[in-house]
PDB file of C-alpha atoms in Angstrom:
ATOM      1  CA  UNK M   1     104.605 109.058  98.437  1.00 46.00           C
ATOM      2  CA  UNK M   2     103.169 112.349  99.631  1.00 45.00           C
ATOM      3  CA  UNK M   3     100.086 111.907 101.750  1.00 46.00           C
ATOM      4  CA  UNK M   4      97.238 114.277 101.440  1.00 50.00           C
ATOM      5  CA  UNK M   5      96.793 116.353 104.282  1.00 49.00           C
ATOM      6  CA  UNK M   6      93.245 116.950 105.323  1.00 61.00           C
ATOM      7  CA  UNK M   7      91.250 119.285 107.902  1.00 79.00           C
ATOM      8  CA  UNK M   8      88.287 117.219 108.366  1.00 83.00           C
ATOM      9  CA  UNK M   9      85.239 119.161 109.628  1.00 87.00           C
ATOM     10  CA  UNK M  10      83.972 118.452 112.799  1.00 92.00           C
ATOM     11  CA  UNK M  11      80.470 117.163 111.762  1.00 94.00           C
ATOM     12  CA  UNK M  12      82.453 114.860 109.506  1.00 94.00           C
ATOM     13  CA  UNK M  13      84.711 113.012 112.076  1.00 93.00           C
ATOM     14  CA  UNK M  14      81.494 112.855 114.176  1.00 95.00           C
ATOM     15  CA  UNK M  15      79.598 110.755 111.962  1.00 96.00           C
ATOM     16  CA  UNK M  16      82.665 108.952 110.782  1.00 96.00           C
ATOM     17  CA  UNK M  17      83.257 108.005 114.750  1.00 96.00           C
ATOM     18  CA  UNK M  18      79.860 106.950 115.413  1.00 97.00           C
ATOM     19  CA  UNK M  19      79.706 104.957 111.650  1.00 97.00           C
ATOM     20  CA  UNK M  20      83.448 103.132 113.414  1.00 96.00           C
ATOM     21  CA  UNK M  21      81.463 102.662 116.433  1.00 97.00           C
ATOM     22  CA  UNK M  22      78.329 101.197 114.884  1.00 97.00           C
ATOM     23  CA  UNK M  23      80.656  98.955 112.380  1.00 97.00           C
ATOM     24  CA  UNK M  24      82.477  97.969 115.506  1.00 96.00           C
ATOM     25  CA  UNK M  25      79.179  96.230 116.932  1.00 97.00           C
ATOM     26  CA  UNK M  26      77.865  94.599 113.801  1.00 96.00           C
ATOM     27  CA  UNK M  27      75.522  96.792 112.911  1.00 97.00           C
ATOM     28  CA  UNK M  28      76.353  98.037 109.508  1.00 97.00           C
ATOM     29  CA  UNK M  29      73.540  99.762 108.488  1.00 96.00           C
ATOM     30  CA  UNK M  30      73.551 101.978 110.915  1.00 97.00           C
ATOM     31  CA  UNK M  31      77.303 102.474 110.088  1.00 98.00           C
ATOM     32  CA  UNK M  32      76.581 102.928 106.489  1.00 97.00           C
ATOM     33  CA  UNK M  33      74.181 105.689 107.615  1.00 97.00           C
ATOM     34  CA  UNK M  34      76.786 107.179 109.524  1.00 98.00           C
ATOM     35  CA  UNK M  35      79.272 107.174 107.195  1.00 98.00           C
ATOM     36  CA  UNK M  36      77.203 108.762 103.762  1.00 98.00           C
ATOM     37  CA  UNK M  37      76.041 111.488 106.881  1.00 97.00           C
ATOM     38  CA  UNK M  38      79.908 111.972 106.938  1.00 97.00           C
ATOM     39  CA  UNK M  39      80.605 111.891 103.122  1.00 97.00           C
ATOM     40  CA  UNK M  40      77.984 114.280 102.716  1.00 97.00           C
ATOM     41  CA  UNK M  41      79.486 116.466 105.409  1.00 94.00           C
ATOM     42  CA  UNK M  42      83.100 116.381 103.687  1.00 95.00           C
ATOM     43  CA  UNK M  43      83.232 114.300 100.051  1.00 96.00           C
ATOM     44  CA  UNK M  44      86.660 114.258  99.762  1.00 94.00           C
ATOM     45  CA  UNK M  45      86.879 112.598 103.206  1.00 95.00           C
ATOM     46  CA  UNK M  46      88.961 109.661 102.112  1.00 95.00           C
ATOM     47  CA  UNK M  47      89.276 107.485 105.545  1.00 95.00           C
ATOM     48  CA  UNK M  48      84.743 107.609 105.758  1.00 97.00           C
ATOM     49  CA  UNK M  49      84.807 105.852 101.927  1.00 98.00           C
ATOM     50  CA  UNK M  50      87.320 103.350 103.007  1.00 98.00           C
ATOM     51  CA  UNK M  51      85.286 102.788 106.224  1.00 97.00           C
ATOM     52  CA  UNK M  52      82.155 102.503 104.024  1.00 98.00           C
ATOM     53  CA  UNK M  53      83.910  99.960 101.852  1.00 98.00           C
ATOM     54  CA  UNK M  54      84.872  97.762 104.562  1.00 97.00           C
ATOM     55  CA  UNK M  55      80.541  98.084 105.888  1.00 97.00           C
ATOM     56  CA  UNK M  56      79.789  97.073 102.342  1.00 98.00           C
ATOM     57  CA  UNK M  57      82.049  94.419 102.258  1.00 98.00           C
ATOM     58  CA  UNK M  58      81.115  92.645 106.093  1.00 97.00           C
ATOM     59  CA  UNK M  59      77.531  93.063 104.241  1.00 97.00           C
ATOM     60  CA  UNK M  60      78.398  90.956 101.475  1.00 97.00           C
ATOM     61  CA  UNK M  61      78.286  93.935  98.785  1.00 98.00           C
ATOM     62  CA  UNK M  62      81.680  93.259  97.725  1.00 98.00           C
ATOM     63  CA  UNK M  63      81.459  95.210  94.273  1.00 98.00           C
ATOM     64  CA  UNK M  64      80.202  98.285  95.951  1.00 98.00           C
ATOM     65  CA  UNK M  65      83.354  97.990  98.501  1.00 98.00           C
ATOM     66  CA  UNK M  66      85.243  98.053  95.473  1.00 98.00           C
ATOM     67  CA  UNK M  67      83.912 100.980  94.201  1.00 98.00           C
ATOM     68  CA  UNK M  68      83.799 103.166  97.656  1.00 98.00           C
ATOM     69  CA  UNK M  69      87.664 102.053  98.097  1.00 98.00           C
ATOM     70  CA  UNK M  70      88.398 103.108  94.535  1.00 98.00           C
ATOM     71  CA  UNK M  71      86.801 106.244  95.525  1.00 97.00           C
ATOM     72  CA  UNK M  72      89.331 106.994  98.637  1.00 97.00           C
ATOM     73  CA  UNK M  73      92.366 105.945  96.999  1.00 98.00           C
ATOM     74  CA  UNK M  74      91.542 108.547  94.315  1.00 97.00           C
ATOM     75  CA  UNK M  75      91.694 110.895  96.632  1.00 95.00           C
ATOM     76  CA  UNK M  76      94.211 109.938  99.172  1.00 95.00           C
ATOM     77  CA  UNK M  77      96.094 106.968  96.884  1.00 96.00           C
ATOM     78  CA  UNK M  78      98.691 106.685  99.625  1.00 95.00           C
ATOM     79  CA  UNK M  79      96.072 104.964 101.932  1.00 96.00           C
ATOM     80  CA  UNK M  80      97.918 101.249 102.808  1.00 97.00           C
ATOM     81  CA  UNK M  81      95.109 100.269 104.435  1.00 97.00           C
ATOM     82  CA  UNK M  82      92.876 100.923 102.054  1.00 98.00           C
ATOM     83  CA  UNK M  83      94.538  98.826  99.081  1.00 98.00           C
ATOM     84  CA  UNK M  84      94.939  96.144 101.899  1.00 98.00           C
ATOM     85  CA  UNK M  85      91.503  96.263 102.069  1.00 98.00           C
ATOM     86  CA  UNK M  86      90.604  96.341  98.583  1.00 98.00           C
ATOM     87  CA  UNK M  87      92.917  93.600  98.228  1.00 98.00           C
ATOM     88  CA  UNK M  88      90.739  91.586 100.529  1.00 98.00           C
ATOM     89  CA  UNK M  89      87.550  92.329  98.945  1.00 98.00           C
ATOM     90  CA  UNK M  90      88.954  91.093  95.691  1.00 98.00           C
ATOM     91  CA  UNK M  91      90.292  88.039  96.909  1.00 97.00           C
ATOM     92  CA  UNK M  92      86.613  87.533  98.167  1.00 97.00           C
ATOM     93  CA  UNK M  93      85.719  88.211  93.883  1.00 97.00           C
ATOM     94  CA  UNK M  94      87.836  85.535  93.041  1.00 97.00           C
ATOM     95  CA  UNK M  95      90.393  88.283  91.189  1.00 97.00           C
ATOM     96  CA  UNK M  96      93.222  86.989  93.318  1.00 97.00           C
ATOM     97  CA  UNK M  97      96.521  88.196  90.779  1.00 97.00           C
ATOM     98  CA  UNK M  98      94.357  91.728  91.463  1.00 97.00           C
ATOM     99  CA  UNK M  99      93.995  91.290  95.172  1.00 98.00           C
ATOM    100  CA  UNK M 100      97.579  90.410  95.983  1.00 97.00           C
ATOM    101  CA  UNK M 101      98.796  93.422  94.167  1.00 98.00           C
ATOM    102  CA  UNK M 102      96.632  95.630  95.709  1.00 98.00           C
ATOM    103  CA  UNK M 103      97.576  93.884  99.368  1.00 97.00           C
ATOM    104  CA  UNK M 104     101.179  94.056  98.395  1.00 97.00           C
ATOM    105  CA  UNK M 105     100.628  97.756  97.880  1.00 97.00           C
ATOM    106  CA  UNK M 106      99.022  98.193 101.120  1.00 97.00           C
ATOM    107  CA  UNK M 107     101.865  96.542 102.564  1.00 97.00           C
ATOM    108  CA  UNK M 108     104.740  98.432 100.688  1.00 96.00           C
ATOM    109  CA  UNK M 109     103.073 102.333 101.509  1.00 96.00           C
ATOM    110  CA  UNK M 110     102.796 100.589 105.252  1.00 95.00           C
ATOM    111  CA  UNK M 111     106.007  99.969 105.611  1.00 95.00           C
ATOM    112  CA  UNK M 112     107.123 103.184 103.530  1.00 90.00           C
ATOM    113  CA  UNK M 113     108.887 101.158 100.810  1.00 82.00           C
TER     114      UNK M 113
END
């Protein structure tokens, strides 16, 4: 599958870094602000919604994970990490036929199959 390619502004990967950074120590709202400063900065910037998703999920807000890693796959659907992810965050739902094929997805665009 052909991957998107992407110039991401610089503003964008800025607040995307610090949002990673942020996520990295726990503190997810301050990632989450990071990471909408980012979307709003580039929209279409597929690796900030997944990174949102996976802030929404630590926070519990599993359906809204869902939805933000809908809305990078739509734009870059080749992202294995972010069907892993989804994957994960349905398993959490309880829609575990849903989650393993979206984990088995992740895996199979990982491993270029």
């Amino acid at each position: 599958m052909n991957r998107t390619v992407l110039n991401i502004t610089e503003k964008a990967e800025y607040f995307s870094k610090i949002g990673m950074e942020s996520a990295g120590n726990g503190n997810y709202t301050s990632a989450l602000a990071s990471f909408d400063r980012a979307l709003k900065e580039m929209p279409e910037y597929a690796g900030a919604w997944r990174e949102k998703a996976n802030c929404l999920d630590a926070m519990g807000r599993c359906e809204d994970a869902i939805r933000c890693y809908d809305h990078a796959l739509q734009i870059d659907p080749g992202d294995a990490e972010a069907w892993f992810d989804k994957g994960l965050t349905l398993k959490k739902l309880g829609n575990d036929e849903e989650a393993f094929k979206c984990m088995n997805r992740g895996v199979d665009l990982a491993l270029g199959v």
